[in-house]
Amino acid sequence: MAEKLKIIPLGGLNEIGKNMTAYEYGGEIIVVDCGMAFPGDDMYGIDCVIPDVSYLVKNRSRLRGLFITHGHEDHIGAIPYVLKQINLPIYCTKFTAGLIKLKLQEHGLVGSTKLITVEPGQTVRAGKFQVEFIHVNHSIADSVAFAIHTRMGAVVHTGDFKIDSTPIDGEVIDLARFGELGKQGVLALLADSTNVERPGYTMSERAVGATFKRQFTGCDKRIIVTTFASNVHRIQQVLDAAAACGRKVAVTGRSMENIMKVSTELGYMKVPKNTLMDINRIKGLPLSQQVIVTTGSQGEEMSALYRMAFSTHKQVDIGPGDKVIISASAIPGNEVTVGRVINELFRKGADVVYDKADMLHVSGHACQEELKIIHALTKPKFFIPLHGEQRMLQIHKRVAESMGMHPNNVVVADNGSVIELTTKHMKCEASVPAGIYEQNYFIFAVSGKVCALYKEVAANVKFRLRYRFGGYLNFFAGKLYYDALSGYICFVKFAVAVKVAGTLCGKAACAPGRLGEVIQVPYRAGALKVFHGHSFAKAIRCVRVYAERFVELRGDVLFRRALAGGGEAA
């Protein structure tokens, strides 16, 4: 019987984020990446979505290691939650290890987690796998691709990458190694599809530095720059531009402060002498000498820039004396929140410069011509596009075919698909649980006013909201959850992950919740309504108002129980 290699994407297909892929060979499993995704606009109260790892939990005895390509949240964000279910060693580069360690400290997992640092160019043996680390360029330092070697041959997993001939750290992508692997023979290529819709090449990160210098020179206003906290090279260019113009720099936002600390300690960022100041001290300088680097490039409600825009930041008040530079593009799905912050900054009288107006951001992902270079160098027998929505995966499939690949040797898979490879054939027929489940909900969001969704429900009795997402939903402490099956509202005292999987949906019963307790509710129609940012009493009032109207329309027994119980267990 021919040997088989199984490749099982558990996240990152038909979506942006939540990247996770399992490789199974000879009865052993390794996992590449373990990321989170941002919740959609209709996922009220959800803080983050992480992959469904029930297949890995079921096969925990066969796991040999978790390999991380780089330190972005969509590749490491789920690690603490997954480690609480399956403990396995983590292999990654030095900077990525520093970022993961911050998460482990926050969740009290440092002592129980084996975190192994690997240099690009080195190879790690994990059971029957040998995993080679290959340096690539991306919008975060220390990014790598993997060449996963088995007796069947090599599989190249690019992770997120681009080809930057003038990177800030001087370390260009190791194209020579990709070429060597191609000459030796590559069984399969799994490549980043994020920018496959864009023709040509991605601009170099160095182009943004020239824009910073142009924006800083001759400006008599305070300059506030927001970017992805993890983009150390972007922050380095802000520091360099500020120092060249005689300005001091202050940093605000927890993630920005943490990454600045890690990157300087590990030598990935070099702060110009006498440039960095505490944010409380920099306020004493003239506006023309101040630069503030902040989080909030995605319009996150608790971020520092959001609080500045809506006048809730303790140290910074935005006004006509400010120039705000947004050095990032909106992640798909975040366009509305980013636009809201930009509009509020304009309302405050600030001079706002954002991506559409100047060369203030370049992507960290390869465009079509760069993807073709990787295909040409590796010459894979089989190809599986990763990291993207359906249109991106399909376009990448066409790119591979334009490079001479036979359509039968390219597969566009789904999360949970089991892709079986032999040295001669590839098939994708079976699947494992990956949390993809269509669910019907009636959602009521507490936001101080009647939400649009409630109006739609009231107008259309047969309204059905179809959810299509997967994995575990991570609910943080300090928020209220309404369980329609039991009719209770519960205040979550400790963080909890609630599983979303078809196996749980058949259970009618759910854990009874009381105020002050954590509840884990099986997902089924109308099973969970989420409220956050409001008091228990206000949530009760809102539930009663909405439920009364809903019962009037539907006579739904679940909501009658909610009304009768008043929201709290007897």
Coordinates of C-alpha atoms in Angstrom, one line a residue, residues 16-244:
I16 CA -9.2 35.9 6.6
G17 CA -7.4 34.8 9.7
K18 CA -7.7 31.7 12.0
N19 CA -4.8 30.1 10.2
M20 CA -4.0 26.5 11.2
T21 CA -3.0 23.4 9.2
A22 CA -2.3 19.9 10.4
Y23 CA 0.1 17.5 8.7
E24 CA -0.3 13.8 9.3
Y25 CA 2.2 11.1 8.2
G26 CA 3.1 7.7 9.6
G27 CA 0.6 7.9 12.4
E28 CA 2.1 11.2 13.7
I29 CA 0.8 14.8 13.4
I30 CA 2.4 18.2 13.4
V31 CA 0.5 21.5 13.3
V32 CA 1.5 24.8 11.5
D33 CA 0.2 28.0 13.0
C34 CA -2.5 28.6 15.5
G35 CA -4.3 31.9 14.8
M36 CA -7.5 33.8 15.7
A37 CA -9.9 35.7 13.5
F38 CA -11.7 38.9 14.2
P39 CA -15.5 38.5 14.7
G40 CA -17.9 39.6 12.0
D41 CA -20.2 42.6 12.5
D42 CA -23.1 40.2 13.2
M43 CA -21.3 38.3 15.9
Y44 CA -22.4 40.5 18.7
G45 CA -20.3 40.4 21.9
I46 CA -17.8 38.0 20.4
D47 CA -14.2 39.0 21.1
C48 CA -12.3 36.6 18.9
V49 CA -12.9 33.3 17.0
I50 CA -10.3 30.5 17.2
P51 CA -10.1 27.2 15.3
D52 CA -12.0 24.1 16.3
V53 CA -9.2 21.7 17.4
S54 CA -11.5 18.8 18.4
Y55 CA -9.7 16.6 15.8
L56 CA -6.3 17.4 17.5
V57 CA -7.7 16.8 21.0
K58 CA -9.0 13.4 19.9
N59 CA -5.6 12.5 18.5
R60 CA -3.4 14.3 21.1
S61 CA -1.2 11.2 21.7
R62 CA 0.0 11.5 18.0
L63 CA 0.9 15.2 18.2
R64 CA 4.6 16.0 17.8
G65 CA 4.8 19.8 17.7
L66 CA 3.3 23.2 16.8
F67 CA 5.4 25.2 14.3
I68 CA 4.7 28.9 13.9
T69 CA 5.6 30.9 10.8
H70 CA 5.4 34.4 12.4
G71 CA 4.0 36.4 15.2
H72 CA 0.8 38.0 13.8
E73 CA -2.4 37.4 15.7
D74 CA -4.0 35.4 12.8
H75 CA -1.1 32.9 13.3
I76 CA -0.5 32.9 17.1
G77 CA -3.7 34.4 18.7
A78 CA -5.3 31.1 19.6
I79 CA -2.2 29.5 21.2
P80 CA -3.2 30.1 24.8
Y81 CA -6.7 28.7 24.3
V82 CA -5.5 25.7 22.4
L83 CA -2.7 24.9 24.9
K84 CA -5.3 24.6 27.6
Q85 CA -6.8 21.6 25.7
I86 CA -3.6 20.1 24.2
N87 CA -0.1 20.7 25.5
L88 CA 2.5 20.4 22.8
P89 CA 6.0 21.9 22.2
I90 CA 6.1 25.1 20.1
Y91 CA 8.9 25.8 17.6
C92 CA 9.4 29.3 16.2
T93 CA 12.0 32.0 15.6
K94 CA 13.3 34.3 18.3
F95 CA 11.0 37.3 17.8
T96 CA 7.9 35.2 17.4
A97 CA 8.9 33.4 20.7
G98 CA 9.0 36.7 22.4
L99 CA 5.5 37.6 21.3
I100 CA 4.1 34.1 22.2
K101 CA 5.8 34.4 25.7
L102 CA 3.8 37.5 26.4
K103 CA 0.6 35.6 25.7
L104 CA 1.7 32.6 27.9
Q105 CA 2.5 35.0 30.8
E106 CA -0.9 36.6 30.5
H107 CA -2.6 33.1 30.7
G108 CA -0.3 31.6 33.3
L109 CA 1.1 29.0 30.9
V110 CA 4.8 29.8 30.8
G111 CA 5.8 27.0 33.2
S112 CA 3.8 24.3 31.4
T113 CA 4.8 25.2 27.8
K114 CA 7.9 24.1 26.0
L115 CA 8.9 27.0 23.7
I116 CA 11.8 26.2 21.4
T117 CA 13.6 28.9 19.4
V118 CA 14.9 28.0 16.0
E119 CA 17.0 30.0 13.6
P120 CA 16.2 30.3 9.9
G121 CA 18.2 27.7 8.0
Q122 CA 17.9 25.2 10.8
T123 CA 15.9 21.9 10.7
V124 CA 13.9 20.4 13.5
R125 CA 13.1 16.7 13.8
A126 CA 9.6 16.1 15.2
G127 CA 8.8 12.4 15.1
K128 CA 8.8 11.3 11.5
F129 CA 8.8 14.9 10.2
Q130 CA 11.8 17.1 9.6
V131 CA 10.8 20.8 9.5
E132 CA 13.2 23.2 7.8
F133 CA 12.9 26.9 8.6
I134 CA 13.4 29.2 5.6
H135 CA 13.7 33.0 6.0
V136 CA 11.0 35.1 4.2
N137 CA 10.0 38.8 4.1
H138 CA 6.7 39.9 5.7
S139 CA 5.3 42.8 7.7
I140 CA 6.7 41.4 10.9
A141 CA 10.3 40.5 11.8
D142 CA 11.6 36.9 11.8
S143 CA 9.0 35.4 9.5
V144 CA 9.7 32.0 8.0
A145 CA 8.4 29.4 5.5
F146 CA 8.7 25.7 6.2
A147 CA 10.0 22.8 4.1
I148 CA 8.3 19.8 5.7
H149 CA 10.3 16.7 4.9
T150 CA 9.1 13.1 5.1
R151 CA 10.2 10.0 3.2
M152 CA 7.5 10.9 0.6
G153 CA 9.3 14.1 -0.2
A154 CA 9.2 17.8 0.7
V155 CA 6.1 20.0 1.2
V156 CA 6.7 23.8 1.1
H157 CA 4.4 25.8 3.4
T158 CA 5.1 29.5 2.6
G159 CA 3.2 31.1 5.4
D160 CA 2.6 34.9 4.8
F161 CA 5.4 36.3 2.7
K162 CA 6.5 38.8 0.0
I163 CA 9.7 39.3 -1.9
D164 CA 11.3 42.6 -0.7
S165 CA 14.7 43.3 -2.3
T166 CA 15.3 46.3 0.1
P167 CA 14.0 45.1 3.5
I168 CA 14.7 47.3 6.5
D169 CA 16.7 44.7 8.3
G170 CA 18.7 43.9 5.2
E171 CA 17.7 40.2 5.2
V172 CA 16.1 39.3 1.9
I173 CA 13.9 36.2 1.3
D174 CA 15.9 33.0 0.8
L175 CA 15.0 32.5 -2.8
A176 CA 18.1 30.3 -3.3
R177 CA 16.8 27.7 -0.9
F178 CA 13.4 27.6 -2.6
G179 CA 15.2 27.0 -5.9
E180 CA 17.3 24.2 -4.3
L181 CA 14.2 22.5 -3.0
G182 CA 12.7 22.8 -6.5
K183 CA 15.7 21.0 -8.0
Q184 CA 15.5 18.3 -5.4
G185 CA 11.8 17.9 -6.0
V186 CA 8.8 19.4 -4.1
L187 CA 5.8 17.1 -3.6
A188 CA 3.4 20.0 -2.7
L189 CA 3.3 23.7 -2.3
L190 CA 0.9 25.5 0.1
A191 CA 1.1 29.2 -0.5
D192 CA -0.3 32.5 0.7
S193 CA -3.3 33.8 -1.4
T194 CA -4.0 37.1 0.4
N195 CA -2.8 39.4 -2.5
V196 CA -3.3 37.1 -5.4
E197 CA -5.9 39.4 -6.9
R198 CA -3.2 42.1 -7.3
P199 CA -1.0 42.0 -10.4
G200 CA 2.7 42.9 -10.3
Y201 CA 4.8 43.1 -7.2
T202 CA 4.3 44.4 -3.6
M203 CA 6.1 47.6 -2.8
S204 CA 9.1 47.5 -0.5
E205 CA 8.6 48.5 3.2
R206 CA 11.4 51.1 2.7
A207 CA 9.0 53.2 0.5
V208 CA 7.0 54.0 3.6
G209 CA 10.0 55.5 5.4
A210 CA 10.4 58.1 2.6
T211 CA 6.8 59.1 3.1
F212 CA 7.2 59.5 6.8
K213 CA 10.2 61.8 6.2
R214 CA 8.1 63.9 3.8
Q215 CA 5.2 64.1 6.2
F216 CA 7.4 65.0 9.2
T217 CA 9.5 67.6 7.5
G218 CA 8.3 71.2 8.0
C219 CA 5.2 70.1 9.9
D220 CA 4.4 72.4 12.9
K221 CA 1.7 70.1 14.4
R222 CA 1.9 67.2 16.8
I223 CA 2.1 64.0 14.8
I224 CA 0.2 60.9 15.8
V225 CA 1.0 57.7 13.9
T226 CA -1.0 54.5 14.1
T227 CA 0.1 51.2 12.6
F228 CA 0.1 47.5 13.4
A229 CA 1.9 47.1 16.7
S230 CA 3.7 44.0 15.4
N231 CA 5.3 45.9 12.4
V232 CA 8.6 46.6 14.1
H233 CA 10.2 47.8 10.8
R234 CA 7.4 50.4 10.3
I235 CA 7.8 51.7 13.9
Q236 CA 11.6 51.8 13.4
Q237 CA 11.1 54.1 10.4
V238 CA 8.8 56.4 12.5
L239 CA 11.5 56.6 15.1
D240 CA 14.2 57.3 12.5
A241 CA 12.1 60.0 10.8
A242 CA 11.3 61.7 14.2
A243 CA 14.9 61.7 15.2
A244 CA 16.0 63.2 11.8

